[in-house]
Amino acid sequence: MKDVVVIGSSNQDIVIKLPRIPNVGETLLGGKSSMIFGGKGANQAVTAARLGGDIAFITKLGRDIFGTNMLIHFENEKLPKEFILIDEHEPTGIAQIFVSEKGENSIAVAPGSNGTLSIQDLQPFEDLIANAKFILMQLEIPIKTVEFVAQFASKSNAKIIINPAPARPLSDDLLSNTWLLTPNEYEASILTGIQVVDISSAQEAGAILLSKGVQHVIITLGENGSIFCNLKGSTHFKSFKVNAVDTTAAGDVFNGALAVALTRGESIIEAIPFASAAAAISVSKMGAQTSIPHLDEVNEFLVDRFI
């Protein structure tokens, strides 16, 4: 059995770096392109694996060259292949990512096989899910699958962590089965109707989410750090200052690192600085999984800042 089970998407990212994000109808020349492994589920799974987590990753790829390359990649990252499914009809998911010189990004996703990861697909893994310490999910797979896992795991000792991205409304049933919810400002705004623009509005949004049955909430605020809320109160964590090159996957790295720290027995408050450090390192590098740090990098980063 595994400490962390990540259930989610895998994408082939096609990244173009440009001076700025193109406007609608505009063709912008002068960029550099690269192909990088991505997808929110895969980013979080690879993060957890690189940081020493005992992890299983359940995902679905297409039977195509992108899927074949990802299988090799996941094997290299020491993610067990017995949990990786193949769709015989849909292609592997693809994400087109524009990255500006400021590190901003704009992303469009064709879900492909991610959109067919069904409840039936997960039935062979019910024991794995029920016996995990933490289940980490995102929203690039069908919402019915996410809701099923949360309801199923709520009957076991597994704790559900949901990173509600891409942003969409969630049912009260799903929220009530969520141990930890980790939205960013925009996602928290969609979930609560509160325009999250600062610490105060983040605390207000966190209180609404707690009232819906979520046990713990972390709202990430980019360069303004994060807010942790539960029924005992809220705590603001400052971000680590780095030179941002590309913010792609920063939230995914935060979530994967957070899950690993929690499996080590750390409290959420103890785990957040570790997760924030991993995310800070990631934004200083280009790409999704190419930017994910290893454990020694994060430890060294933290030592340098707390000596």
Short mmCIF file of C-alpha atoms in Angstrom, two decimals, residues 143-293:
data_model
loop_
_atom_site.label_atom_id
_atom_site.label_comp_id
_atom_site.label_asym_id
_atom_site.label_seq_id
_atom_site.Cartn_x
_atom_site.Cartn_y
_atom_site.Cartn_z
CA ILE A 143 -15.90 15.41 -11.76
CA LYS A 144 -18.01 12.26 -11.22
CA THR A 145 -14.78 10.31 -10.75
CA VAL A 146 -13.49 12.83 -8.22
CA GLU A 147 -16.81 12.75 -6.33
CA PHE A 148 -16.83 8.94 -6.28
CA VAL A 149 -13.31 8.73 -4.87
CA ALA A 150 -14.05 11.32 -2.19
CA GLN A 151 -17.22 9.53 -1.10
CA PHE A 152 -15.56 6.11 -1.19
CA ALA A 153 -12.48 7.25 0.72
CA SER A 154 -14.60 9.02 3.34
CA LYS A 155 -15.60 5.58 4.60
CA SER A 156 -11.93 4.71 5.21
CA ASN A 157 -9.07 6.43 7.05
CA ALA A 158 -7.76 8.07 3.87
CA LYS A 159 -7.74 11.88 3.91
CA ILE A 160 -8.87 13.66 0.76
CA ILE A 161 -6.85 16.61 -0.55
CA ILE A 162 -8.44 18.42 -3.50
CA ASN A 163 -6.65 21.03 -5.55
CA PRO A 164 -9.73 22.55 -7.27
CA ALA A 165 -8.07 23.38 -10.57
CA PRO A 166 -9.10 24.23 -13.21
CA ALA A 167 -11.64 26.40 -11.41
CA ARG A 168 -15.26 25.26 -11.31
CA PRO A 169 -18.09 25.12 -8.77
CA LEU A 170 -18.08 22.05 -6.52
CA SER A 171 -21.00 20.32 -4.84
CA ASP A 172 -21.51 20.59 -1.10
CA ASP A 173 -21.30 16.78 -0.94
CA LEU A 174 -17.80 16.83 -2.40
CA LEU A 175 -16.70 19.68 -0.17
CA SER A 176 -18.03 17.92 2.93
CA ASN A 177 -15.89 14.88 2.08
CA THR A 178 -12.75 16.99 1.63
CA TRP A 179 -10.15 17.03 4.40
CA LEU A 180 -8.03 19.74 2.78
CA LEU A 181 -8.91 22.10 -0.09
CA THR A 182 -6.12 24.08 -1.80
CA PRO A 183 -7.51 26.73 -4.19
CA ASN A 184 -5.65 29.76 -5.50
CA GLU A 185 -7.25 33.22 -5.40
CA TYR A 186 -9.26 32.75 -8.60
CA GLU A 187 -10.45 29.25 -7.68
CA ALA A 188 -11.47 30.40 -4.21
CA SER A 189 -13.44 33.23 -5.81
CA ILE A 190 -15.31 30.80 -8.08
CA LEU A 191 -16.09 28.48 -5.16
CA THR A 192 -17.33 31.16 -2.77
CA GLY A 193 -18.47 34.21 -4.74
CA ILE A 194 -15.96 36.28 -2.74
CA GLN A 195 -13.49 38.26 -4.85
CA VAL A 196 -10.21 37.13 -3.31
CA VAL A 197 -7.67 39.93 -3.72
CA ASP A 198 -5.86 40.09 -0.38
CA ILE A 199 -5.41 38.36 2.98
CA SER A 200 -8.69 39.64 4.42
CA SER A 201 -10.81 38.45 1.50
CA ALA A 202 -8.96 35.12 1.50
CA GLN A 203 -9.87 34.65 5.16
CA GLU A 204 -13.50 35.44 4.32
CA ALA A 205 -13.52 32.91 1.48
CA GLY A 206 -11.86 30.33 3.71
CA ALA A 207 -14.60 30.74 6.31
CA ILE A 208 -17.27 30.09 3.67
CA LEU A 209 -15.53 26.91 2.52
CA LEU A 210 -15.25 25.70 6.12
CA SER A 211 -18.97 26.30 6.56
CA LYS A 212 -19.58 23.89 3.67
CA GLY A 213 -17.86 21.07 5.54
CA VAL A 214 -14.25 21.30 4.37
CA GLN A 215 -12.04 20.60 7.37
CA HIS A 216 -8.99 22.64 6.33
CA VAL A 217 -8.37 25.23 3.61
CA ILE A 218 -5.14 26.63 2.15
CA ILE A 219 -5.65 29.52 -0.28
CA THR A 220 -2.48 30.20 -2.22
CA LEU A 221 -1.89 33.87 -3.06
CA GLY A 222 1.11 33.76 -5.40
CA GLU A 223 3.80 36.21 -4.34
CA ASN A 224 1.65 37.11 -1.30
CA GLY A 225 2.10 33.64 0.18
CA SER A 226 -0.84 31.61 1.45
CA ILE A 227 -3.62 31.58 4.05
CA PHE A 228 -4.35 28.47 6.11
CA CYS A 229 -7.82 28.30 7.67
CA ASN A 230 -9.64 25.83 9.88
CA LEU A 231 -12.18 26.14 12.67
CA LYS A 232 -9.39 27.17 15.09
CA GLY A 233 -8.57 30.27 13.05
CA SER A 234 -6.28 31.34 10.21
CA THR A 235 -2.56 31.81 9.66
CA HIS A 236 -0.80 33.80 6.94
CA PHE A 237 2.42 32.41 5.44
CA LYS A 238 4.71 34.69 3.46
CA SER A 239 6.14 33.50 0.16
CA PHE A 240 9.84 32.97 -0.52
CA LYS A 241 11.23 35.67 -2.81
CA VAL A 242 12.80 34.32 -6.00
CA ASN A 243 13.30 35.50 -9.58
CA ALA A 244 10.18 34.13 -11.32
CA VAL A 245 10.85 32.72 -14.78
CA ASP A 246 7.76 30.55 -15.32
CA THR A 247 4.87 30.02 -12.90
CA THR A 248 3.58 26.92 -14.73
CA ALA A 249 2.99 24.04 -12.26
CA ALA A 250 3.85 26.09 -9.15
CA GLY A 251 0.52 25.16 -7.57
CA ASP A 252 1.01 21.51 -8.48
CA VAL A 253 4.46 21.47 -6.91
CA PHE A 254 3.02 23.06 -3.76
CA ASN A 255 0.35 20.34 -3.51
CA GLY A 256 2.67 17.42 -4.19
CA ALA A 257 5.22 18.69 -1.68
CA LEU A 258 2.51 19.36 0.90
CA ALA A 259 1.25 15.77 0.64
CA VAL A 260 4.75 14.36 1.16
CA ALA A 261 5.36 16.53 4.22
CA LEU A 262 2.04 15.41 5.70
CA THR A 263 2.97 11.74 5.27
CA ARG A 264 6.06 12.42 7.38
CA GLY A 265 3.75 13.26 10.27
CA GLU A 266 4.04 17.04 9.98
CA SER A 267 1.01 19.21 10.74
CA ILE A 268 -0.39 21.37 7.94
CA ILE A 269 1.23 24.43 9.52
CA GLU A 270 4.59 22.63 9.60
CA ALA A 271 4.15 21.35 6.02
CA ILE A 272 3.34 24.68 4.34
CA PRO A 273 6.88 26.19 4.44
CA PHE A 274 8.29 23.02 2.84
CA ALA A 275 5.62 23.14 0.12
CA SER A 276 6.18 26.87 -0.41
CA ALA A 277 9.93 26.32 -0.80
CA ALA A 278 9.40 23.62 -3.43
CA ALA A 279 7.00 25.89 -5.33
CA ALA A 280 9.43 28.82 -5.14
CA ILE A 281 12.19 26.72 -6.65
CA SER A 282 9.86 25.62 -9.46
CA VAL A 283 8.99 29.16 -10.59
CA SER A 284 12.68 29.94 -10.98
CA LYS A 285 12.89 27.37 -13.80
CA MET A 286 11.12 26.88 -17.14
CA GLY A 287 8.40 24.31 -17.73
CA ALA A 288 6.19 22.02 -15.71
CA GLN A 289 7.99 18.84 -14.69
CA THR A 290 11.36 20.21 -15.80
CA SER A 291 11.03 22.73 -12.95
CA ILE A 292 10.16 20.28 -10.17
CA PRO A 293 12.91 20.11 -7.54
#
